[in-house]
Amino acid sequence: MRIALGVSGGIAAYKACEVVRGLFKAGAEVQVVMTRNAERFITPLTLQTLSGRRVLTDDWDDPDAVVQHIELSREIDAFVVAPATANVLAKFARGVADDFLSTFYISVTAPVVVAPAMNTRMLVHPSTRENLAALERRGVKIVPPGSGWLAERETGAGRLAEPDAIVEAALAAARRSSALEGRTVMVTAGPTREAIDPVRFVSNRSSGKMGYALAEAAQRRGARVILISGPVDLPPPFGVDVVRVESAVKMQQAVERHRPEVDTVFMAAAVGDYAPVAASSKLKKTGGPLELRLEEGPDILAGLGAHKDGLLLVGFAAETDDVLAYGQSKLERKNLDYIVVNDVSRSDIGFDADDNAVTILGRGREPLTVPKAQKSRIADAILDHVFASAGDA
Ligand code: CTP
């Protein structure tokens, strides 16, 4: 595993030593790239000694290094920047390439992780917040800064995250396999929104976290992933093609459009079963009760199950009682290969929670119970189980 570590000019630059050491201990090859300002806080020699490799600095007089940084961008499994100053974040967000580190960033296609560190006032400034949001939307992982004693002799948010957390995020971003190479997987995620009128809608509490975790996990295993997403507040997973939709009908159209490209579908979205007949202009108060008539919409999953043609089809079921019995009947009724069932009557798992606990039912397979864990781990367990029978995992 090869990881490039960018170090920019802030007092926290000295903590990059711990990050190099942690990555090195985990067996990664580390190539350090430093800005000129970082060299004011820590010498390249220190990081070179720890990483065992020549550090790339902002030295345009060295033609070897200029070529090397473009080559390096092709070879790395992840690029992590710690500390990332407000200036570096602004340059990354806008694509400014006026030194080695920023030029390197816009040539990297591997996952990127940034660990910001700066004074609290700079961190909360709208420009920094916008830049972080722009990077996150692009799939960059942010390791959020902590609060504590800052170099300016005051306490506040902006302190570089702990080196261990940065190492862990970098390793997670770099870790991938080729087990699902050649497969194209479609994942649906999040709620749907059914319009009542131009400003109101009917929706549900799905956060999209489970579907996004699945999309990310499948991409890490080398699959091409198409994520059809309802309205959620989550950054797109790295390397995944995201198609955004609102209503169940639009989700169905997107699913059908991409259906010929895919061999597997994970239908994790909480699709609204009923939709109002939307009013074309905003409804006004009448002084009396308002009746909404809901009409049944498409069942996307049942539609896929009715014409499977070799598609590997995985449904999800959120139930509050008789969880396994309802799951089993949906598996059969919708002609699925697997159904992932979870009990949404528990408030610590399921909808909107970071954790989940599921049982995976499959045709001709013993049910597999996955105990409570982070949704990323549940996603891995689902992929392991579903693809084990198909020969990959
Ligand atoms: N689903 C779908 N289209 C719908 C409703 C659900 O594709 N209109 C999919 C979901 O994405 C999920 C599975 O079907 O993978 C189970 O959803 P659920 O709503 O629990 O199934 P229903 O058959 O609608 O059962 P219920 O009677 O419990 O609502």
PDB file of N, CA, C and O in Angstrom, residues 164-224:
ATOM      1  N   ASP A 164      -3.399   9.122  15.428  1.00  0.00           N
ATOM      2  CA  ASP A 164      -3.975   7.779  15.255  1.00  0.00           C
ATOM      3  C   ASP A 164      -5.234   7.817  14.379  1.00  0.00           C
ATOM      4  O   ASP A 164      -5.460   6.941  13.555  1.00  0.00           O
ATOM      5  N   ALA A 165      -6.063   8.868  14.609  1.00  0.00           N
ATOM      6  CA  ALA A 165      -7.305   8.984  13.831  1.00  0.00           C
ATOM      7  C   ALA A 165      -6.978   9.274  12.369  1.00  0.00           C
ATOM      8  O   ALA A 165      -7.655   8.782  11.454  1.00  0.00           O
ATOM      9  N   ILE A 166      -5.928  10.056  12.139  1.00  0.00           N
ATOM     10  CA  ILE A 166      -5.534  10.393  10.759  1.00  0.00           C
ATOM     11  C   ILE A 166      -5.003   9.135  10.065  1.00  0.00           C
ATOM     12  O   ILE A 166      -5.352   8.839   8.917  1.00  0.00           O
ATOM     13  N   VAL A 167      -4.192   8.371  10.793  1.00  0.00           N
ATOM     14  CA  VAL A 167      -3.643   7.128  10.226  1.00  0.00           C
ATOM     15  C   VAL A 167      -4.778   6.175   9.867  1.00  0.00           C
ATOM     16  O   VAL A 167      -4.818   5.601   8.776  1.00  0.00           O
ATOM     17  N   GLU A 168      -5.727   6.052  10.781  1.00  0.00           N
ATOM     18  CA  GLU A 168      -6.845   5.130  10.542  1.00  0.00           C
ATOM     19  C   GLU A 168      -7.660   5.549   9.311  1.00  0.00           C
ATOM     20  O   GLU A 168      -8.007   4.720   8.465  1.00  0.00           O
ATOM     21  N   ALA A 169      -7.915   6.862   9.183  1.00  0.00           N
ATOM     22  CA  ALA A 169      -8.690   7.353   8.024  1.00  0.00           C
ATOM     23  C   ALA A 169      -7.910   7.124   6.732  1.00  0.00           C
ATOM     24  O   ALA A 169      -8.489   6.748   5.704  1.00  0.00           O
ATOM     25  N   ALA A 170      -6.600   7.330   6.782  1.00  0.00           N
ATOM     26  CA  ALA A 170      -5.774   7.136   5.575  1.00  0.00           C
ATOM     27  C   ALA A 170      -5.765   5.665   5.170  1.00  0.00           C
ATOM     28  O   ALA A 170      -5.909   5.339   3.985  1.00  0.00           O
ATOM     29  N   LEU A 171      -5.628   4.779   6.148  1.00  0.00           N
ATOM     30  CA  LEU A 171      -5.587   3.339   5.834  1.00  0.00           C
ATOM     31  C   LEU A 171      -6.940   2.878   5.298  1.00  0.00           C
ATOM     32  O   LEU A 171      -7.011   2.116   4.334  1.00  0.00           O
ATOM     33  N   ALA A 172      -8.026   3.397   5.909  1.00  0.00           N
ATOM     34  CA  ALA A 172      -9.363   3.006   5.436  1.00  0.00           C
ATOM     35  C   ALA A 172      -9.558   3.466   3.994  1.00  0.00           C
ATOM     36  O   ALA A 172     -10.121   2.746   3.174  1.00  0.00           O
ATOM     37  N   ALA A 173      -9.060   4.666   3.678  1.00  0.00           N
ATOM     38  CA  ALA A 173      -9.237   5.186   2.305  1.00  0.00           C
ATOM     39  C   ALA A 173      -8.405   4.373   1.311  1.00  0.00           C
ATOM     40  O   ALA A 173      -8.803   4.198   0.160  1.00  0.00           O
ATOM     41  N   ALA A 174      -7.264   3.882   1.765  1.00  0.00           N
ATOM     42  CA  ALA A 174      -6.347   3.191   0.843  1.00  0.00           C
ATOM     43  C   ALA A 174      -6.688   1.715   0.656  1.00  0.00           C
ATOM     44  O   ALA A 174      -6.318   1.109  -0.342  1.00  0.00           O
ATOM     45  N   ARG A 175      -7.374   1.148   1.656  1.00  0.00           N
ATOM     46  CA  ARG A 175      -7.618  -0.295   1.642  1.00  0.00           C
ATOM     47  C   ARG A 175      -8.639  -0.661   0.574  1.00  0.00           C
ATOM     48  O   ARG A 175      -9.741  -0.169   0.549  1.00  0.00           O
ATOM     49  N   ARG A 176      -8.282  -1.446  -0.360  1.00  0.00           N
ATOM     50  CA  ARG A 176      -9.240  -1.879  -1.371  1.00  0.00           C
ATOM     51  C   ARG A 176      -8.821  -3.242  -1.907  1.00  0.00           C
ATOM     52  O   ARG A 176      -7.704  -3.687  -1.688  1.00  0.00           O
ATOM     53  N   SER A 177      -9.735  -3.894  -2.584  1.00  0.00           N
ATOM     54  CA  SER A 177      -9.393  -5.200  -3.130  1.00  0.00           C
ATOM     55  C   SER A 177      -9.954  -5.281  -4.542  1.00  0.00           C
ATOM     56  O   SER A 177     -10.615  -4.356  -5.013  1.00  0.00           O
ATOM     57  N   SER A 178      -9.684  -6.384  -5.208  1.00  0.00           N
ATOM     58  CA  SER A 178     -10.203  -6.505  -6.574  1.00  0.00           C
ATOM     59  C   SER A 178     -11.259  -7.604  -6.641  1.00  0.00           C
ATOM     60  O   SER A 178     -11.600  -8.093  -7.709  1.00  0.00           O
ATOM     61  N   ALA A 179     -11.812  -7.986  -5.453  1.00  0.00           N
ATOM     62  CA  ALA A 179     -12.742  -9.117  -5.409  1.00  0.00           C
ATOM     63  C   ALA A 179     -13.967  -8.926  -6.306  1.00  0.00           C
ATOM     64  O   ALA A 179     -14.493  -9.881  -6.844  1.00  0.00           O
ATOM     65  N   LEU A 180     -14.410  -7.672  -6.449  1.00  0.00           N
ATOM     66  CA  LEU A 180     -15.627  -7.450  -7.259  1.00  0.00           C
ATOM     67  C   LEU A 180     -15.298  -6.785  -8.600  1.00  0.00           C
ATOM     68  O   LEU A 180     -16.192  -6.220  -9.251  1.00  0.00           O
ATOM     69  N   GLU A 181     -14.033  -6.863  -8.998  1.00  0.00           N
ATOM     70  CA  GLU A 181     -13.655  -6.254 -10.275  1.00  0.00           C
ATOM     71  C   GLU A 181     -14.450  -6.904 -11.409  1.00  0.00           C
ATOM     72  O   GLU A 181     -14.648  -8.122 -11.414  1.00  0.00           O
ATOM     73  N   GLY A 182     -14.901  -6.103 -12.337  1.00  0.00           N
ATOM     74  CA  GLY A 182     -15.684  -6.633 -13.458  1.00  0.00           C
ATOM     75  C   GLY A 182     -17.185  -6.589 -13.193  1.00  0.00           C
ATOM     76  O   GLY A 182     -17.974  -6.738 -14.109  1.00  0.00           O
ATOM     77  N   ARG A 183     -17.568  -6.408 -11.934  1.00  0.00           N
ATOM     78  CA  ARG A 183     -18.998  -6.321 -11.628  1.00  0.00           C
ATOM     79  C   ARG A 183     -19.469  -4.867 -11.677  1.00  0.00           C
ATOM     80  O   ARG A 183     -18.697  -3.961 -11.372  1.00  0.00           O
ATOM     81  N   THR A 184     -20.726  -4.662 -12.036  1.00  0.00           N
ATOM     82  CA  THR A 184     -21.329  -3.339 -11.910  1.00  0.00           C
ATOM     83  C   THR A 184     -22.533  -3.486 -10.989  1.00  0.00           C
ATOM     84  O   THR A 184     -23.417  -4.306 -11.224  1.00  0.00           O
ATOM     85  N   VAL A 185     -22.486  -2.712  -9.923  1.00  0.00           N
ATOM     86  CA  VAL A 185     -23.453  -2.848  -8.845  1.00  0.00           C
ATOM     87  C   VAL A 185     -24.292  -1.573  -8.767  1.00  0.00           C
ATOM     88  O   VAL A 185     -23.742  -0.473  -8.815  1.00  0.00           O
ATOM     89  N   MET A 186     -25.592  -1.733  -8.660  1.00  0.00           N
ATOM     90  CA  MET A 186     -26.451  -0.562  -8.429  1.00  0.00           C
ATOM     91  C   MET A 186     -26.930  -0.602  -6.979  1.00  0.00           C
ATOM     92  O   MET A 186     -27.329  -1.660  -6.487  1.00  0.00           O
ATOM     93  N   VAL A 187     -26.852   0.540  -6.320  1.00  0.00           N
ATOM     94  CA  VAL A 187     -27.358   0.647  -4.949  1.00  0.00           C
ATOM     95  C   VAL A 187     -28.361   1.798  -4.934  1.00  0.00           C
ATOM     96  O   VAL A 187     -28.089   2.855  -5.505  1.00  0.00           O
ATOM     97  N   THR A 188     -29.523   1.591  -4.318  1.00  0.00           N
ATOM     98  CA  THR A 188     -30.418   2.724  -4.110  1.00  0.00           C
ATOM     99  C   THR A 188     -30.360   3.074  -2.625  1.00  0.00           C
ATOM    100  O   THR A 188     -30.133   2.194  -1.786  1.00  0.00           O
ATOM    101  N   ALA A 189     -30.532   4.362  -2.316  1.00  0.00           N
ATOM    102  CA  ALA A 189     -30.376   4.780  -0.919  1.00  0.00           C
ATOM    103  C   ALA A 189     -31.252   5.969  -0.603  1.00  0.00           C
ATOM    104  O   ALA A 189     -31.613   6.742  -1.499  1.00  0.00           O
ATOM    105  N   GLY A 190     -31.549   6.109   0.671  1.00  0.00           N
ATOM    106  CA  GLY A 190     -32.258   7.293   1.157  1.00  0.00           C
ATOM    107  C   GLY A 190     -33.763   7.195   0.998  1.00  0.00           C
ATOM    108  O   GLY A 190     -34.298   6.182   0.547  1.00  0.00           O
ATOM    109  N   PRO A 191     -34.440   8.266   1.367  1.00  0.00           N
ATOM    110  CA  PRO A 191     -35.907   8.289   1.263  1.00  0.00           C
ATOM    111  C   PRO A 191     -36.320   8.753  -0.135  1.00  0.00           C
ATOM    112  O   PRO A 191     -35.470   9.155  -0.928  1.00  0.00           O
ATOM    113  N   THR A 192     -37.601   8.707  -0.437  1.00  0.00           N
ATOM    114  CA  THR A 192     -38.112   9.444  -1.593  1.00  0.00           C
ATOM    115  C   THR A 192     -38.989  10.567  -1.043  1.00  0.00           C
ATOM    116  O   THR A 192     -39.393  10.533   0.126  1.00  0.00           O
ATOM    117  N   ARG A 193     -39.216  11.555  -1.893  1.00  0.00           N
ATOM    118  CA  ARG A 193     -40.076  12.688  -1.525  1.00  0.00           C
ATOM    119  C   ARG A 193     -41.207  12.756  -2.513  1.00  0.00           C
ATOM    120  O   ARG A 193     -40.969  12.831  -3.714  1.00  0.00           O
ATOM    121  N   GLU A 194     -42.430  12.733  -2.003  1.00  0.00           N
ATOM    122  CA  GLU A 194     -43.588  12.777  -2.880  1.00  0.00           C
ATOM    123  C   GLU A 194     -44.277  14.118  -2.670  1.00  0.00           C
ATOM    124  O   GLU A 194     -44.719  14.426  -1.559  1.00  0.00           O
ATOM    125  N   ALA A 195     -44.362  14.890  -3.733  1.00  0.00           N
ATOM    126  CA  ALA A 195     -44.870  16.264  -3.621  1.00  0.00           C
ATOM    127  C   ALA A 195     -46.355  16.297  -3.289  1.00  0.00           C
ATOM    128  O   ALA A 195     -47.152  15.530  -3.838  1.00  0.00           O
ATOM    129  N   ILE A 196     -46.708  17.199  -2.352  1.00  0.00           N
ATOM    130  CA  ILE A 196     -48.113  17.502  -2.060  1.00  0.00           C
ATOM    131  C   ILE A 196     -48.512  18.705  -2.925  1.00  0.00           C
ATOM    132  O   ILE A 196     -49.572  18.736  -3.531  1.00  0.00           O
ATOM    133  N   ASP A 197     -47.625  19.684  -2.945  1.00  0.00           N
ATOM    134  CA  ASP A 197     -47.781  20.869  -3.800  1.00  0.00           C
ATOM    135  C   ASP A 197     -46.355  21.364  -4.056  1.00  0.00           C
ATOM    136  O   ASP A 197     -45.403  20.682  -3.661  1.00  0.00           O
ATOM    137  N   PRO A 198     -46.129  22.505  -4.706  1.00  0.00           N
ATOM    138  CA  PRO A 198     -44.739  22.880  -5.042  1.00  0.00           C
ATOM    139  C   PRO A 198     -43.813  23.071  -3.833  1.00  0.00           C
ATOM    140  O   PRO A 198     -42.599  23.082  -3.997  1.00  0.00           O
ATOM    141  N   VAL A 199     -44.373  23.237  -2.625  1.00  0.00           N
ATOM    142  CA  VAL A 199     -43.488  23.496  -1.480  1.00  0.00           C
ATOM    143  C   VAL A 199     -43.562  22.418  -0.387  1.00  0.00           C
ATOM    144  O   VAL A 199     -42.785  22.453   0.566  1.00  0.00           O
ATOM    145  N   ARG A 200     -44.459  21.466  -0.500  1.00  0.00           N
ATOM    146  CA  ARG A 200     -44.603  20.472   0.571  1.00  0.00           C
ATOM    147  C   ARG A 200     -44.470  19.069   0.013  1.00  0.00           C
ATOM    148  O   ARG A 200     -44.746  18.842  -1.165  1.00  0.00           O
ATOM    149  N   PHE A 201     -44.048  18.160   0.903  1.00  0.00           N
ATOM    150  CA  PHE A 201     -43.915  16.778   0.437  1.00  0.00           C
ATOM    151  C   PHE A 201     -44.163  15.784   1.552  1.00  0.00           C
ATOM    152  O   PHE A 201     -44.146  16.136   2.728  1.00  0.00           O
ATOM    153  N   VAL A 202     -44.377  14.513   1.164  1.00  0.00           N
ATOM    154  CA  VAL A 202     -44.476  13.386   2.095  1.00  0.00           C
ATOM    155  C   VAL A 202     -43.169  12.624   1.958  1.00  0.00           C
ATOM    156  O   VAL A 202     -42.712  12.383   0.843  1.00  0.00           O
ATOM    157  N   SER A 203     -42.546  12.274   3.088  1.00  0.00           N
ATOM    158  CA  SER A 203     -41.271  11.552   2.997  1.00  0.00           C
ATOM    159  C   SER A 203     -41.133  10.618   4.194  1.00  0.00           C
ATOM    160  O   SER A 203     -42.120  10.332   4.873  1.00  0.00           O
ATOM    161  N   ASN A 204     -39.953  10.116   4.458  1.00  0.00           N
ATOM    162  CA  ASN A 204     -39.756   9.238   5.617  1.00  0.00           C
ATOM    163  C   ASN A 204     -38.400   9.508   6.246  1.00  0.00           C
ATOM    164  O   ASN A 204     -37.632  10.347   5.761  1.00  0.00           O
ATOM    165  N   ARG A 205     -38.085   8.784   7.317  1.00  0.00           N
ATOM    166  CA  ARG A 205     -36.923   9.128   8.140  1.00  0.00           C
ATOM    167  C   ARG A 205     -35.616   8.478   7.685  1.00  0.00           C
ATOM    168  O   ARG A 205     -34.618   8.544   8.390  1.00  0.00           O
ATOM    169  N   SER A 206     -35.588   7.867   6.527  1.00  0.00           N
ATOM    170  CA  SER A 206     -34.351   7.215   6.090  1.00  0.00           C
ATOM    171  C   SER A 206     -33.229   8.250   5.909  1.00  0.00           C
ATOM    172  O   SER A 206     -33.446   9.307   5.310  1.00  0.00           O
ATOM    173  N   SER A 207     -32.031   7.936   6.407  1.00  0.00           N
ATOM    174  CA  SER A 207     -30.894   8.861   6.282  1.00  0.00           C
ATOM    175  C   SER A 207     -30.040   8.539   5.070  1.00  0.00           C
ATOM    176  O   SER A 207     -29.204   9.341   4.665  1.00  0.00           O
ATOM    177  N   GLY A 208     -30.184   7.342   4.517  1.00  0.00           N
ATOM    178  CA  GLY A 208     -29.346   6.924   3.381  1.00  0.00           C
ATOM    179  C   GLY A 208     -28.023   6.306   3.802  1.00  0.00           C
ATOM    180  O   GLY A 208     -27.251   5.830   2.951  1.00  0.00           O
ATOM    181  N   LYS A 209     -27.744   6.290   5.119  1.00  0.00           N
ATOM    182  CA  LYS A 209     -26.403   5.850   5.573  1.00  0.00           C
ATOM    183  C   LYS A 209     -26.090   4.411   5.175  1.00  0.00           C
ATOM    184  O   LYS A 209     -24.962   4.095   4.807  1.00  0.00           O
ATOM    185  N   MET A 210     -27.086   3.521   5.264  1.00  0.00           N
ATOM    186  CA  MET A 210     -26.824   2.103   4.953  1.00  0.00           C
ATOM    187  C   MET A 210     -26.481   1.938   3.467  1.00  0.00           C
ATOM    188  O   MET A 210     -25.510   1.267   3.105  1.00  0.00           O
ATOM    189  N   GLY A 211     -27.263   2.577   2.603  1.00  0.00           N
ATOM    190  CA  GLY A 211     -27.007   2.466   1.159  1.00  0.00           C
ATOM    191  C   GLY A 211     -25.672   3.080   0.778  1.00  0.00           C
ATOM    192  O   GLY A 211     -24.921   2.517  -0.030  1.00  0.00           O
ATOM    193  N   TYR A 212     -25.356   4.241   1.362  1.00  0.00           N
ATOM    194  CA  TYR A 212     -24.079   4.890   1.048  1.00  0.00           C
ATOM    195  C   TYR A 212     -22.914   4.020   1.511  1.00  0.00           C
ATOM    196  O   TYR A 212     -21.889   3.914   0.834  1.00  0.00           O
ATOM    197  N   ALA A 213     -23.071   3.378   2.683  1.00  0.00           N
ATOM    198  CA  ALA A 213     -22.001   2.509   3.189  1.00  0.00           C
ATOM    199  C   ALA A 213     -21.807   1.317   2.240  1.00  0.00           C
ATOM    200  O   ALA A 213     -20.677   0.901   1.967  1.00  0.00           O
ATOM    201  N   LEU A 214     -22.906   0.783   1.730  1.00  0.00           N
ATOM    202  CA  LEU A 214     -22.822  -0.350   0.789  1.00  0.00           C
ATOM    203  C   LEU A 214     -22.131   0.059  -0.515  1.00  0.00           C
ATOM    204  O   LEU A 214     -21.293  -0.681  -1.033  1.00  0.00           O
ATOM    205  N   ALA A 215     -22.510   1.248  -1.010  1.00  0.00           N
ATOM    206  CA  ALA A 215     -21.912   1.731  -2.263  1.00  0.00           C
ATOM    207  C   ALA A 215     -20.406   1.892  -2.079  1.00  0.00           C
ATOM    208  O   ALA A 215     -19.604   1.475  -2.923  1.00  0.00           O
ATOM    209  N   GLU A 216     -20.020   2.480  -0.959  1.00  0.00           N
ATOM    210  CA  GLU A 216     -18.598   2.704  -0.695  1.00  0.00           C
ATOM    211  C   GLU A 216     -17.856   1.371  -0.569  1.00  0.00           C
ATOM    212  O   GLU A 216     -16.775   1.190  -1.125  1.00  0.00           O
ATOM    213  N   ALA A 217     -18.467   0.421   0.147  1.00  0.00           N
ATOM    214  CA  ALA A 217     -17.812  -0.874   0.361  1.00  0.00           C
ATOM    215  C   ALA A 217     -17.650  -1.638  -0.960  1.00  0.00           C
ATOM    216  O   ALA A 217     -16.613  -2.264  -1.205  1.00  0.00           O
ATOM    217  N   ALA A 218     -18.662  -1.572  -1.829  1.00  0.00           N
ATOM    218  CA  ALA A 218     -18.579  -2.284  -3.114  1.00  0.00           C
ATOM    219  C   ALA A 218     -17.516  -1.633  -4.008  1.00  0.00           C
ATOM    220  O   ALA A 218     -16.770  -2.322  -4.706  1.00  0.00           O
ATOM    221  N   GLN A 219     -17.436  -0.292  -3.948  1.00  0.00           N
ATOM    222  CA  GLN A 219     -16.416   0.409  -4.754  1.00  0.00           C
ATOM    223  C   GLN A 219     -15.015   0.023  -4.293  1.00  0.00           C
ATOM    224  O   GLN A 219     -14.119  -0.206  -5.099  1.00  0.00           O
ATOM    225  N   ARG A 220     -14.833  -0.065  -2.987  1.00  0.00           N
ATOM    226  CA  ARG A 220     -13.527  -0.458  -2.431  1.00  0.00           C
ATOM    227  C   ARG A 220     -13.117  -1.849  -2.884  1.00  0.00           C
ATOM    228  O   ARG A 220     -11.947  -2.189  -2.881  1.00  0.00           O
ATOM    229  N   ARG A 221     -14.107  -2.699  -3.173  1.00  0.00           N
ATOM    230  CA  ARG A 221     -13.786  -4.062  -3.622  1.00  0.00           C
ATOM    231  C   ARG A 221     -13.642  -4.125  -5.136  1.00  0.00           C
ATOM    232  O   ARG A 221     -13.622  -5.197  -5.720  1.00  0.00           O
ATOM    233  N   GLY A 222     -13.620  -2.996  -5.774  1.00  0.00           N
ATOM    234  CA  GLY A 222     -13.296  -2.975  -7.201  1.00  0.00           C
ATOM    235  C   GLY A 222     -14.487  -2.966  -8.129  1.00  0.00           C
ATOM    236  O   GLY A 222     -14.324  -2.974  -9.351  1.00  0.00           O
ATOM    237  N   ALA A 223     -15.735  -2.957  -7.587  1.00  0.00           N
ATOM    238  CA  ALA A 223     -16.909  -2.913  -8.472  1.00  0.00           C
ATOM    239  C   ALA A 223     -17.090  -1.497  -9.015  1.00  0.00           C
ATOM    240  O   ALA A 223     -16.695  -0.522  -8.379  1.00  0.00           O
ATOM    241  N   ARG A 224     -17.701  -1.391 -10.194  1.00  0.00           N
ATOM    242  CA  ARG A 224     -18.212  -0.086 -10.627  1.00  0.00           C
ATOM    243  C   ARG A 224     -19.547   0.074  -9.917  1.00  0.00           C
ATOM    244  O   ARG A 224     -20.342  -0.875  -9.876  1.00  0.00           O
TER     245      ARG A 224
END
